[in-house]
Short mmCIF file of C-alpha atoms in Angstrom, two decimals:
data_model
loop_
_atom_site.label_atom_id
_atom_site.label_comp_id
_atom_site.label_asym_id
_atom_site.label_seq_id
_atom_site.Cartn_x
_atom_site.Cartn_y
_atom_site.Cartn_z
CA MET A 1 10.39 3.00 32.66
CA LYS A 2 12.44 6.12 33.82
CA ASP A 3 10.03 8.86 33.04
CA LEU A 4 6.57 9.41 31.30
CA ALA A 5 8.23 10.62 28.07
CA SER A 6 10.20 7.16 27.64
CA THR A 7 7.16 5.19 28.66
CA LYS A 8 5.06 6.98 26.06
CA GLU A 9 7.82 6.34 23.40
CA ARG A 10 7.89 2.71 24.41
CA ILE A 11 4.20 2.35 24.00
CA GLU A 12 4.11 4.10 20.70
CA GLN A 13 6.99 1.83 19.47
CA LEU A 14 4.98 -1.45 20.57
CA ARG A 15 1.72 -0.36 18.85
CA SER A 16 3.90 0.38 15.61
CA GLU A 17 5.53 -2.88 15.95
CA ILE A 18 2.41 -4.71 16.82
CA ASN A 19 0.53 -3.05 13.93
CA HIS A 20 3.08 -4.03 11.51
CA HIS A 21 2.94 -7.63 12.74
CA ASN A 22 -0.91 -7.63 12.63
CA TYR A 23 -0.65 -6.43 8.90
CA ARG A 24 1.72 -9.12 8.04
CA TYR A 25 -0.23 -11.76 9.86
CA TYR A 26 -3.85 -10.92 8.93
CA VAL A 27 -3.65 -9.27 5.57
CA LEU A 28 -0.50 -10.82 3.89
CA ASP A 29 -0.63 -14.07 5.61
CA SER A 30 3.08 -13.81 6.02
CA PRO A 31 4.19 -13.50 9.66
CA GLU A 32 7.61 -12.63 10.38
CA ILE A 33 7.73 -13.63 14.07
CA SER A 34 6.32 -16.48 16.27
CA ASP A 35 3.14 -16.30 18.15
CA ALA A 36 5.09 -16.37 21.35
CA GLU A 37 7.15 -13.28 20.38
CA TYR A 38 4.00 -11.67 19.30
CA ASP A 39 2.48 -12.48 22.56
CA GLU A 40 5.28 -11.00 24.49
CA LEU A 41 5.00 -7.77 22.60
CA MET A 42 1.20 -7.55 23.17
CA ARG A 43 1.77 -8.49 26.87
CA GLU A 44 4.31 -5.90 27.44
CA LEU A 45 1.93 -3.26 25.78
CA GLU A 46 -0.99 -4.37 27.93
CA GLN A 47 1.10 -4.13 31.06
CA LEU A 48 2.23 -0.66 30.14
CA GLU A 49 -1.26 0.59 29.43
CA GLU A 50 -2.55 -0.80 32.65
CA GLN A 51 0.12 0.92 34.53
CA TYR A 52 -0.15 4.20 32.72
CA PRO A 53 -3.69 4.59 31.62
CA GLN A 54 -3.36 8.09 30.67
CA PHE A 55 -1.63 6.61 27.40
CA LEU A 56 -4.40 4.01 26.68
CA THR A 57 -6.16 4.99 23.49
CA PRO A 58 -9.07 3.35 21.52
CA ASP A 59 -6.79 2.62 18.32
CA SER A 60 -4.45 0.67 20.46
CA PRO A 61 -3.83 -3.03 19.22
CA THR A 62 -4.86 -4.00 22.73
CA GLN A 63 -8.35 -2.53 22.11
CA ARG A 64 -9.28 -4.67 19.09
CA VAL A 65 -8.88 -8.04 17.55
CA GLY A 66 -7.82 -9.13 14.10
CA ALA A 67 -7.79 -6.69 11.09
CA ALA A 68 -10.13 -5.01 8.79
CA PRO A 69 -11.48 -7.50 6.31
CA VAL A 70 -9.87 -7.41 2.77
CA GLU A 71 -12.54 -6.35 0.58
CA THR A 72 -11.78 -8.49 -2.35
CA PHE A 73 -14.09 -11.18 -1.14
CA GLY A 74 -16.88 -8.87 0.12
CA VAL A 75 -17.44 -7.96 3.62
CA VAL A 76 -19.99 -9.59 5.94
CA GLU A 77 -21.26 -7.78 9.05
CA HIS A 78 -21.14 -9.93 12.15
CA PRO A 79 -24.59 -10.22 13.90
CA SER A 80 -22.64 -10.55 17.23
CA PRO A 81 -19.12 -9.66 17.71
CA LEU A 82 -16.44 -12.30 17.29
CA LEU A 83 -14.03 -11.41 19.94
CA SER A 84 -10.60 -12.99 21.00
CA LEU A 85 -9.84 -15.11 23.92
CA GLY A 86 -7.33 -13.97 26.54
CA ASN A 87 -4.09 -15.84 27.37
CA VAL A 88 -2.42 -16.93 30.72
CA PHE A 89 1.21 -17.69 30.98
CA SER A 90 1.48 -18.83 34.54
CA LYS A 91 -0.25 -20.28 37.34
CA GLU A 92 -0.56 -16.89 39.17
CA GLU A 93 -2.23 -15.43 36.04
CA LEU A 94 -4.70 -18.22 36.13
CA LEU A 95 -5.53 -17.89 39.87
CA ALA A 96 -5.93 -14.12 39.26
CA TRP A 97 -8.27 -14.82 36.51
CA TYR A 98 -10.35 -17.28 38.62
CA THR A 99 -10.63 -15.05 41.35
CA ARG A 100 -12.19 -12.21 39.09
CA LEU A 101 -14.36 -14.72 37.43
CA SER A 102 -15.46 -15.75 41.14
CA LYS A 103 -16.30 -12.36 41.99
CA LEU A 104 -17.89 -11.61 38.83
CA ALA A 105 -20.20 -14.56 38.93
CA ASP A 106 -20.49 -14.63 42.68
CA ARG A 107 -19.58 -18.45 42.72
CA LYS A 108 -16.62 -20.28 43.98
CA GLN A 109 -16.87 -23.41 41.88
CA PHE A 110 -16.90 -23.96 38.07
CA ASP A 111 -16.46 -26.81 35.57
CA PHE A 112 -13.74 -26.12 33.02
CA VAL A 113 -12.27 -27.84 29.89
CA GLY A 114 -8.78 -27.04 28.91
CA GLU A 115 -7.44 -27.31 25.56
CA HIS A 116 -4.00 -26.73 23.70
CA LYS A 117 -4.05 -23.59 21.49
CA ILE A 118 -4.20 -24.60 17.95
CA ASP A 119 -3.77 -21.68 15.50
CA GLY A 120 -6.04 -21.43 12.64
CA LEU A 121 -8.63 -19.28 10.89
CA ALA A 122 -11.33 -18.01 13.20
CA VAL A 123 -14.67 -18.03 11.18
CA ALA A 124 -18.40 -17.63 11.79
CA LEU A 125 -20.65 -19.92 9.80
CA THR A 126 -24.43 -19.21 9.65
CA TYR A 127 -26.98 -22.18 8.93
CA VAL A 128 -30.68 -21.74 8.14
CA ASP A 129 -32.65 -25.02 8.16
CA GLY A 130 -29.38 -27.05 8.00
CA GLN A 131 -28.09 -25.16 5.00
CA LEU A 132 -24.94 -23.01 5.20
CA THR A 133 -25.98 -19.49 4.23
CA THR A 134 -23.00 -17.39 5.20
CA GLY A 135 -19.29 -18.04 6.18
CA ALA A 136 -17.18 -15.12 7.22
CA THR A 137 -13.67 -14.65 8.80
CA ARG A 138 -13.29 -12.88 12.04
CA GLY A 139 -11.79 -9.84 10.50
CA ASP A 140 -11.77 -7.05 12.92
CA GLY A 141 -14.37 -8.72 14.99
CA PHE A 142 -17.42 -6.61 13.64
CA ARG A 143 -16.85 -7.35 9.97
CA GLY A 144 -15.19 -10.20 8.30
CA GLU A 145 -14.50 -11.35 4.78
CA ASN A 146 -17.19 -13.47 2.99
CA ILE A 147 -15.86 -16.92 2.51
CA THR A 148 -19.40 -18.55 1.69
#
């Protein structure tokens, strides 16, 4: 980026565009772009916010997951936050993540299972004595739609 003003403008543009696509995806269930295109927008925003932390704000799409639940179905508070998993797109990113994990856990070896990402609905199901008592979508990670 040429200067701070153009960087800030690009960050605001990305946030607006990502918020638009979040609304289309999470609320209207009618996405306009592919997951790969969305990931690229989010990735650019994350990189800019990392490079220019003075522009990072709590309301940035990089600081939350999902969207506020639609109140039509009722709202359920999650007992523990339902957060999102991060992505890696290259061997270098995977190795960087592994290095951070090794330092954090103070270990060098781990067992892993790798799976293809399958898009779908993230839900939290609560069972009491083998009976389903509550089903809720991820929503914003703290509150979801009641789908019981």
